Amino acid sequence: MRRKLIAGNWKMNGSLAANAVLLNGIKGELGQPACAVAVCVPAPYLAQCRAELAESPVAWGGQDVSVHESGAYTGEISGAMLTDFGARYVIVGHSERRTYHGESNDLVAQKANVALGAGLTPIVCVGESLDERESGRTSAVVGAQIDAVLAVLDPSELSKIVVAYEPVWAIGTGKTATPQMAQDVHAMLRTRLADKSAEAAELIPILYGGSMKPDNARELLAMPDIDGGLIGGASLKAADFLAIVRAA
Ligand code: PEP
């Protein structure tokens, strides 16, 4: 039985003061959640997460990782730096990085591999654009994205990843995939994972992301292959994030 995971993606939002309010709001009401809970925050706030969340059930993580270990890579953040601050997770291949930073399937795959090597759990994002969906290319696009990752990972490491299906047209737009639309892609992803390792495919959580909110979370999370959520906008309000955690 896969334990559900609800992970917040703060993107480039926050301040020390605002984060303190948000994290205290989450901690104050969370209790002992039935699902795993995490927040993926801008790197400057990892130390704040470590200070605020160390004694709580909430894990924290980064939003990107360098493929390099150290050296002359200005602006990059290594896996070891993330783990130095107690990070458990790191998002790789978010569509905003693929779009604005030109990250290819191969680079994302390398990032997933490097994250695992550093002892992090990569949350590997995949998803199609509206144009790709409307032209019937969802399976081809998402399949190629996951296959690139499967091609580089050691089979013994595979069960340590998390996959997030995030249709690009649903991110930050208020448009959500219907539960059945999401389930269809999640099932396809699970089949691809099983082609590599049937055992790992049963263990890997596949999250849905794209305008998941308190009012649609329950229906999405009820689908058999939706094992949690990667939450953008709604992770910035403690009450909304907690409502999604409770739905899981
Ligand atoms: C995301 O950025 O990963 C995301 C799912 O954003 P939102 O929930 O705001 O659509």
mmCIF file with all atom_site columns, N, CA, C and O and ligand atoms in Angstrom, residues 7-11 91 94-96 125 164-175 208-213 229-236 244, ligand 1:
data_model
loop_
_atom_site.group_PDB
_atom_site.id
_atom_site.type_symbol
_atom_site.label_atom_id
_atom_site.label_alt_id
_atom_site.label_comp_id
_atom_site.label_asym_id
_atom_site.label_entity_id
_atom_site.label_seq_id
_atom_site.pdbx_PDB_ins_code
_atom_site.Cartn_x
_atom_site.Cartn_y
_atom_site.Cartn_z
_atom_site.occupancy
_atom_site.B_iso_or_equiv
_atom_site.pdbx_formal_charge
_atom_site.auth_seq_id
_atom_site.auth_comp_id
_atom_site.auth_asym_id
_atom_site.auth_atom_id
_atom_site.pdbx_PDB_model_num
ATOM   1   N N  . ALA A 1 7   ? 2.792  17.403 -1.249  1.00 0.00 ? 7   ALA A N  1
ATOM   2   C CA . ALA A 1 7   ? 3.999  18.246 -1.238  1.00 0.00 ? 7   ALA A CA 1
ATOM   3   C C  . ALA A 1 7   ? 3.639  19.626 -1.774  1.00 0.00 ? 7   ALA A C  1
ATOM   4   O O  . ALA A 1 7   ? 3.057  19.749 -2.854  1.00 0.00 ? 7   ALA A O  1
ATOM   5   N N  . GLY A 1 8   ? 3.999  20.644 -1.022  1.00 0.00 ? 8   GLY A N  1
ATOM   6   C CA . GLY A 1 8   ? 3.790  22.019 -1.489  1.00 0.00 ? 8   GLY A CA 1
ATOM   7   C C  . GLY A 1 8   ? 4.970  22.462 -2.340  1.00 0.00 ? 8   GLY A C  1
ATOM   8   O O  . GLY A 1 8   ? 6.112  22.107 -2.054  1.00 0.00 ? 8   GLY A O  1
ATOM   9   N N  . ASN A 1 9   ? 4.681  23.195 -3.394  1.00 0.00 ? 9   ASN A N  1
ATOM   10  C CA . ASN A 1 9   ? 5.733  23.832 -4.199  1.00 0.00 ? 9   ASN A CA 1
ATOM   11  C C  . ASN A 1 9   ? 5.510  25.334 -4.082  1.00 0.00 ? 9   ASN A C  1
ATOM   12  O O  . ASN A 1 9   ? 4.607  25.878 -4.707  1.00 0.00 ? 9   ASN A O  1
ATOM   13  N N  . TRP A 1 10  ? 6.344  25.948 -3.250  1.00 0.00 ? 10  TRP A N  1
ATOM   14  C CA . TRP A 1 10  ? 6.155  27.395 -3.014  1.00 0.00 ? 10  TRP A CA 1
ATOM   15  C C  . TRP A 1 10  ? 6.580  28.231 -4.216  1.00 0.00 ? 10  TRP A C  1
ATOM   16  O O  . TRP A 1 10  ? 6.312  29.423 -4.260  1.00 0.00 ? 10  TRP A O  1
ATOM   17  N N  . LYS A 1 11  ? 7.285  27.632 -5.160  1.00 0.00 ? 11  LYS A N  1
ATOM   18  C CA . LYS A 1 11  ? 7.860  28.395 -6.287  1.00 0.00 ? 11  LYS A CA 1
ATOM   19  C C  . LYS A 1 11  ? 8.677  29.567 -5.730  1.00 0.00 ? 11  LYS A C  1
ATOM   20  O O  . LYS A 1 11  ? 9.268  29.445 -4.665  1.00 0.00 ? 11  LYS A O  1
ATOM   21  N N  . ILE A 1 91  ? 12.406 18.817 -6.162  1.00 0.00 ? 91  ILE A N  1
ATOM   22  C CA . ILE A 1 91  ? 11.644 18.772 -7.414  1.00 0.00 ? 91  ILE A CA 1
ATOM   23  C C  . ILE A 1 91  ? 12.635 18.821 -8.575  1.00 0.00 ? 91  ILE A C  1
ATOM   24  O O  . ILE A 1 91  ? 13.573 19.622 -8.548  1.00 0.00 ? 91  ILE A O  1
ATOM   25  N N  . HIS A 1 94  ? 10.369 20.473 -13.176 1.00 0.00 ? 94  HIS A N  1
ATOM   26  C CA . HIS A 1 94  ? 9.094  21.211 -13.160 1.00 0.00 ? 94  HIS A CA 1
ATOM   27  C C  . HIS A 1 94  ? 8.916  21.902 -14.507 1.00 0.00 ? 94  HIS A C  1
ATOM   28  O O  . HIS A 1 94  ? 9.891  22.367 -15.117 1.00 0.00 ? 94  HIS A O  1
ATOM   29  N N  . SER A 1 95  ? 7.697  22.019 -14.962 1.00 0.00 ? 95  SER A N  1
ATOM   30  C CA . SER A 1 95  ? 7.478  22.579 -16.305 1.00 0.00 ? 95  SER A CA 1
ATOM   31  C C  . SER A 1 95  ? 8.003  24.009 -16.411 1.00 0.00 ? 95  SER A C  1
ATOM   32  O O  . SER A 1 95  ? 8.395  24.455 -17.497 1.00 0.00 ? 95  SER A O  1
ATOM   33  N N  . GLU A 1 96  ? 8.020  24.736 -15.276 1.00 0.00 ? 96  GLU A N  1
ATOM   34  C CA . GLU A 1 96  ? 8.567  26.102 -15.344 1.00 0.00 ? 96  GLU A CA 1
ATOM   35  C C  . GLU A 1 96  ? 10.071 26.076 -15.608 1.00 0.00 ? 96  GLU A C  1
ATOM   36  O O  . GLU A 1 96  ? 10.601 26.980 -16.261 1.00 0.00 ? 96  GLU A O  1
ATOM   37  N N  . CYS A 1 125 ? 8.917  15.725 -12.295 1.00 0.00 ? 125 CYS A N  1
ATOM   38  C CA . CYS A 1 125 ? 7.696  16.254 -12.908 1.00 0.00 ? 125 CYS A CA 1
ATOM   39  C C  . CYS A 1 125 ? 7.643  15.946 -14.400 1.00 0.00 ? 125 CYS A C  1
ATOM   40  O O  . CYS A 1 125 ? 8.640  16.131 -15.112 1.00 0.00 ? 125 CYS A O  1
ATOM   41  N N  . ALA A 1 164 ? 5.574  13.155 -10.465 1.00 0.00 ? 164 ALA A N  1
ATOM   42  C CA . ALA A 1 164 ? 4.422  14.071 -10.402 1.00 0.00 ? 164 ALA A CA 1
ATOM   43  C C  . ALA A 1 164 ? 3.929  14.332 -11.821 1.00 0.00 ? 164 ALA A C  1
ATOM   44  O O  . ALA A 1 164 ? 4.697  14.856 -12.651 1.00 0.00 ? 164 ALA A O  1
ATOM   45  N N  . TYR A 1 165 ? 2.695  13.953 -12.095 1.00 0.00 ? 165 TYR A N  1
ATOM   46  C CA . TYR A 1 165 ? 2.085  14.277 -13.391 1.00 0.00 ? 165 TYR A CA 1
ATOM   47  C C  . TYR A 1 165 ? 1.438  15.648 -13.265 1.00 0.00 ? 165 TYR A C  1
ATOM   48  O O  . TYR A 1 165 ? 0.504  15.829 -12.475 1.00 0.00 ? 165 TYR A O  1
ATOM   49  N N  . GLU A 1 166 ? 1.979  16.596 -14.029 1.00 0.00 ? 166 GLU A N  1
ATOM   50  C CA . GLU A 1 166 ? 1.469  17.964 -13.971 1.00 0.00 ? 166 GLU A CA 1
ATOM   51  C C  . GLU A 1 166 ? 1.187  18.457 -15.384 1.00 0.00 ? 166 GLU A C  1
ATOM   52  O O  . GLU A 1 166 ? 2.104  18.941 -16.076 1.00 0.00 ? 166 GLU A O  1
ATOM   53  N N  . PRO A 1 167 ? -0.063 18.315 -15.844 1.00 0.00 ? 167 PRO A N  1
ATOM   54  C CA . PRO A 1 167 ? -0.377 18.863 -17.171 1.00 0.00 ? 167 PRO A CA 1
ATOM   55  C C  . PRO A 1 167 ? -0.087 20.371 -17.160 1.00 0.00 ? 167 PRO A C  1
ATOM   56  O O  . PRO A 1 167 ? -0.580 21.090 -16.291 1.00 0.00 ? 167 PRO A O  1
ATOM   57  N N  . VAL A 1 168 ? 0.715  20.818 -18.107 1.00 0.00 ? 168 VAL A N  1
ATOM   58  C CA . VAL A 1 168 ? 1.191  22.211 -18.078 1.00 0.00 ? 168 VAL A CA 1
ATOM   59  C C  . VAL A 1 168 ? 0.010  23.178 -18.132 1.00 0.00 ? 168 VAL A C  1
ATOM   60  O O  . VAL A 1 168 ? 0.015  24.224 -17.475 1.00 0.00 ? 168 VAL A O  1
ATOM   61  N N  . TRP A 1 169 ? -1.027 22.794 -18.876 1.00 0.00 ? 169 TRP A N  1
ATOM   62  C CA . TRP A 1 169 ? -2.188 23.666 -19.046 1.00 0.00 ? 169 TRP A CA 1
ATOM   63  C C  . TRP A 1 169 ? -3.005 23.796 -17.750 1.00 0.00 ? 169 TRP A C  1
ATOM   64  O O  . TRP A 1 169 ? -3.909 24.636 -17.665 1.00 0.00 ? 169 TRP A O  1
ATOM   65  N N  . ALA A 1 170 ? -2.698 22.985 -16.746 1.00 0.00 ? 170 ALA A N  1
ATOM   66  C CA . ALA A 1 170 ? -3.458 23.043 -15.491 1.00 0.00 ? 170 ALA A CA 1
ATOM   67  C C  . ALA A 1 170 ? -2.687 23.742 -14.381 1.00 0.00 ? 170 ALA A C  1
ATOM   68  O O  . ALA A 1 170 ? -3.231 23.991 -13.308 1.00 0.00 ? 170 ALA A O  1
ATOM   69  N N  . ILE A 1 171 ? -1.402 24.065 -14.641 1.00 0.00 ? 171 ILE A N  1
ATOM   70  C CA . ILE A 1 171 ? -0.573 24.642 -13.570 1.00 0.00 ? 171 ILE A CA 1
ATOM   71  C C  . ILE A 1 171 ? -0.842 26.135 -13.441 1.00 0.00 ? 171 ILE A C  1
ATOM   72  O O  . ILE A 1 171 ? -0.625 26.889 -14.395 1.00 0.00 ? 171 ILE A O  1
ATOM   73  N N  . GLY A 1 172 ? -1.348 26.518 -12.282 1.00 0.00 ? 172 GLY A N  1
ATOM   74  C CA . GLY A 1 172 ? -1.554 27.931 -11.981 1.00 0.00 ? 172 GLY A CA 1
ATOM   75  C C  . GLY A 1 172 ? -2.660 28.575 -12.806 1.00 0.00 ? 172 GLY A C  1
ATOM   76  O O  . GLY A 1 172 ? -2.785 29.793 -12.831 1.00 0.00 ? 172 GLY A O  1
ATOM   77  N N  . THR A 1 173 ? -3.463 27.775 -13.481 1.00 0.00 ? 173 THR A N  1
ATOM   78  C CA . THR A 1 173 ? -4.483 28.325 -14.376 1.00 0.00 ? 173 THR A CA 1
ATOM   79  C C  . THR A 1 173 ? -5.885 28.218 -13.795 1.00 0.00 ? 173 THR A C  1
ATOM   80  O O  . THR A 1 173 ? -6.819 28.809 -14.330 1.00 0.00 ? 173 THR A O  1
ATOM   81  N N  . GLY A 1 174 ? -6.033 27.419 -12.739 1.00 0.00 ? 174 GLY A N  1
ATOM   82  C CA . GLY A 1 174 ? -7.372 27.161 -12.210 1.00 0.00 ? 174 GLY A CA 1
ATOM   83  C C  . GLY A 1 174 ? -8.077 26.042 -12.967 1.00 0.00 ? 174 GLY A C  1
ATOM   84  O O  . GLY A 1 174 ? -9.128 25.563 -12.557 1.00 0.00 ? 174 GLY A O  1
ATOM   85  N N  . LYS A 1 175 ? -7.493 25.603 -14.107 1.00 0.00 ? 175 LYS A N  1
ATOM   86  C CA . LYS A 1 175 ? -8.077 24.462 -14.843 1.00 0.00 ? 175 LYS A CA 1
ATOM   87  C C  . LYS A 1 175 ? -7.457 23.193 -14.285 1.00 0.00 ? 175 LYS A C  1
ATOM   88  O O  . LYS A 1 175 ? -6.236 23.101 -14.167 1.00 0.00 ? 175 LYS A O  1
ATOM   89  N N  . TYR A 1 208 ? -0.460 13.983 -8.493  1.00 0.00 ? 208 TYR A N  1
ATOM   90  C CA . TYR A 1 208 ? -1.064 14.863 -9.504  1.00 0.00 ? 208 TYR A CA 1
ATOM   91  C C  . TYR A 1 208 ? -0.780 16.302 -9.104  1.00 0.00 ? 208 TYR A C  1
ATOM   92  O O  . TYR A 1 208 ? -0.848 16.659 -7.914  1.00 0.00 ? 208 TYR A O  1
ATOM   93  N N  . GLY A 1 209 ? -0.454 17.148 -10.074 1.00 0.00 ? 209 GLY A N  1
ATOM   94  C CA . GLY A 1 209 ? -0.286 18.573 -9.806  1.00 0.00 ? 209 GLY A CA 1
ATOM   95  C C  . GLY A 1 209 ? -0.906 19.381 -10.919 1.00 0.00 ? 209 GLY A C  1
ATOM   96  O O  . GLY A 1 209 ? -0.794 19.030 -12.098 1.00 0.00 ? 209 GLY A O  1
ATOM   97  N N  . GLY A 1 210 ? -1.532 20.477 -10.545 1.00 0.00 ? 210 GLY A N  1
ATOM   98  C CA . GLY A 1 210 ? -2.178 21.352 -11.529 1.00 0.00 ? 210 GLY A CA 1
ATOM   99  C C  . GLY A 1 210 ? -3.490 21.832 -10.955 1.00 0.00 ? 210 GLY A C  1
ATOM   100 O O  . GLY A 1 210 ? -4.505 21.153 -11.097 1.00 0.00 ? 210 GLY A O  1
ATOM   101 N N  . SER A 1 211 ? -3.414 22.975 -10.239 1.00 0.00 ? 211 SER A N  1
ATOM   102 C CA . SER A 1 211 ? -4.613 23.574 -9.638  1.00 0.00 ? 211 SER A CA 1
ATOM   103 C C  . SER A 1 211 ? -5.360 22.609 -8.724  1.00 0.00 ? 211 SER A C  1
ATOM   104 O O  . SER A 1 211 ? -6.592 22.602 -8.713  1.00 0.00 ? 211 SER A O  1
ATOM   105 N N  . MET A 1 212 ? -4.613 21.783 -7.982  1.00 0.00 ? 212 MET A N  1
ATOM   106 C CA . MET A 1 212 ? -5.295 20.980 -6.953  1.00 0.00 ? 212 MET A CA 1
ATOM   107 C C  . MET A 1 212 ? -5.635 21.912 -5.797  1.00 0.00 ? 212 MET A C  1
ATOM   108 O O  . MET A 1 212 ? -4.798 22.694 -5.353  1.00 0.00 ? 212 MET A O  1
ATOM   109 N N  . LYS A 1 213 ? -6.889 21.852 -5.357  1.00 0.00 ? 213 LYS A N  1
ATOM   110 C CA . LYS A 1 213 ? -7.399 22.780 -4.345  1.00 0.00 ? 213 LYS A CA 1
ATOM   111 C C  . LYS A 1 213 ? -8.248 21.975 -3.355  1.00 0.00 ? 213 LYS A C  1
ATOM   112 O O  . LYS A 1 213 ? -8.599 20.829 -3.644  1.00 0.00 ? 213 LYS A O  1
ATOM   113 N N  . GLY A 1 229 ? -0.448 14.760 -4.105  1.00 0.00 ? 229 GLY A N  1
ATOM   114 C CA . GLY A 1 229 ? -0.495 15.968 -4.919  1.00 0.00 ? 229 GLY A CA 1
ATOM   115 C C  . GLY A 1 229 ? 0.764  16.798 -4.771  1.00 0.00 ? 229 GLY A C  1
ATOM   116 O O  . GLY A 1 229 ? 1.415  16.799 -3.713  1.00 0.00 ? 229 GLY A O  1
ATOM   117 N N  . LEU A 1 230 ? 1.111  17.474 -5.860  1.00 0.00 ? 230 LEU A N  1
ATOM   118 C CA . LEU A 1 230 ? 2.126  18.533 -5.812  1.00 0.00 ? 230 LEU A CA 1
ATOM   119 C C  . LEU A 1 230 ? 1.333  19.827 -5.950  1.00 0.00 ? 230 LEU A C  1
ATOM   120 O O  . LEU A 1 230 ? 0.659  20.044 -6.963  1.00 0.00 ? 230 LEU A O  1
ATOM   121 N N  . ILE A 1 231 ? 1.406  20.649 -4.921  1.00 0.00 ? 231 ILE A N  1
ATOM   122 C CA . ILE A 1 231 ? 0.462  21.749 -4.772  1.00 0.00 ? 231 ILE A CA 1
ATOM   123 C C  . ILE A 1 231 ? 1.196  23.075 -4.886  1.00 0.00 ? 231 ILE A C  1
ATOM   124 O O  . ILE A 1 231 ? 2.087  23.351 -4.073  1.00 0.00 ? 231 ILE A O  1
ATOM   125 N N  . GLY A 1 232 ? 0.844  23.889 -5.857  1.00 0.00 ? 232 GLY A N  1
ATOM   126 C CA . GLY A 1 232 ? 1.457  25.201 -6.010  1.00 0.00 ? 232 GLY A CA 1
ATOM   127 C C  . GLY A 1 232 ? 0.709  26.238 -5.198  1.00 0.00 ? 232 GLY A C  1
ATOM   128 O O  . GLY A 1 232 ? 0.896  26.368 -3.984  1.00 0.00 ? 232 GLY A O  1
ATOM   129 N N  . GLY A 1 233 ? -0.169 26.977 -5.864  1.00 0.00 ? 233 GLY A N  1
ATOM   130 C CA . GLY A 1 233 ? -0.867 28.105 -5.235  1.00 0.00 ? 233 GLY A CA 1
ATOM   131 C C  . GLY A 1 233 ? -1.489 27.779 -3.886  1.00 0.00 ? 233 GLY A C  1
ATOM   132 O O  . GLY A 1 233 ? -1.347 28.547 -2.920  1.00 0.00 ? 233 GLY A O  1
ATOM   133 N N  . ALA A 1 234 ? -2.154 26.645 -3.803  1.00 0.00 ? 234 ALA A N  1
ATOM   134 C CA . ALA A 1 234 ? -2.877 26.316 -2.560  1.00 0.00 ? 234 ALA A CA 1
ATOM   135 C C  . ALA A 1 234 ? -1.935 25.924 -1.421  1.00 0.00 ? 234 ALA A C  1
ATOM   136 O O  . ALA A 1 234 ? -2.385 25.763 -0.282  1.00 0.00 ? 234 ALA A O  1
ATOM   137 N N  . SER A 1 235 ? -0.629 25.791 -1.713  1.00 0.00 ? 235 SER A N  1
ATOM   138 C CA . SER A 1 235 ? 0.287  25.461 -0.605  1.00 0.00 ? 235 SER A CA 1
ATOM   139 C C  . SER A 1 235 ? 0.750  26.712 0.121   1.00 0.00 ? 235 SER A C  1
ATOM   140 O O  . SER A 1 235 ? 1.465  26.632 1.118   1.00 0.00 ? 235 SER A O  1
ATOM   141 N N  . LEU A 1 236 ? 0.342  27.878 -0.374  1.00 0.00 ? 236 LEU A N  1
ATOM   142 C CA . LEU A 1 236 ? 0.776  29.134 0.250   1.00 0.00 ? 236 LEU A CA 1
ATOM   143 C C  . LEU A 1 236 ? -0.209 29.622 1.306   1.00 0.00 ? 236 LEU A C  1
ATOM   144 O O  . LEU A 1 236 ? 0.016  30.638 1.949   1.00 0.00 ? 236 LEU A O  1
ATOM   145 N N  . ILE A 1 244 ? -6.180 19.984 1.948   1.00 0.00 ? 244 ILE A N  1
ATOM   146 C CA . ILE A 1 244 ? -5.745 18.976 0.969   1.00 0.00 ? 244 ILE A CA 1
ATOM   147 C C  . ILE A 1 244 ? -5.091 17.795 1.692   1.00 0.00 ? 244 ILE A C  1
ATOM   148 O O  . ILE A 1 244 ? -5.327 16.632 1.354   1.00 0.00 ? 244 ILE A O  1
HETATM 149 C C1 . PEP B 2 .   ? 2.965  23.451 -9.432  1.00 0.00 ? 1   PEP B C1 1
HETATM 150 O O1 . PEP B 2 .   ? 3.535  24.498 -9.657  1.00 0.00 ? 1   PEP B O1 1
HETATM 151 O O2 . PEP B 2 .   ? 3.634  22.410 -9.261  1.00 0.00 ? 1   PEP B O2 1
HETATM 152 C C2 . PEP B 2 .   ? 1.501  23.470 -9.359  1.00 0.00 ? 1   PEP B C2 1
HETATM 153 C C3 . PEP B 2 .   ? 0.851  22.335 -9.378  1.00 0.00 ? 1   PEP B C3 1
HETATM 154 O O3 . PEP B 2 .   ? 0.926  24.710 -9.268  1.00 0.00 ? 1   PEP B O3 1
HETATM 155 P P1 . PEP B 2 .   ? -0.647 25.019 -9.019  1.00 0.00 ? 1   PEP B P1 1
HETATM 156 O O4 . PEP B 2 .   ? -1.116 24.095 -7.929  1.00 0.00 ? 1   PEP B O4 1
HETATM 157 O O5 . PEP B 2 .   ? -0.673 26.462 -8.602  1.00 0.00 ? 1   PEP B O5 1
HETATM 158 O O6 . PEP B 2 .   ? -1.344 24.758 -10.303 1.00 0.00 ? 1   PEP B O6 1
#
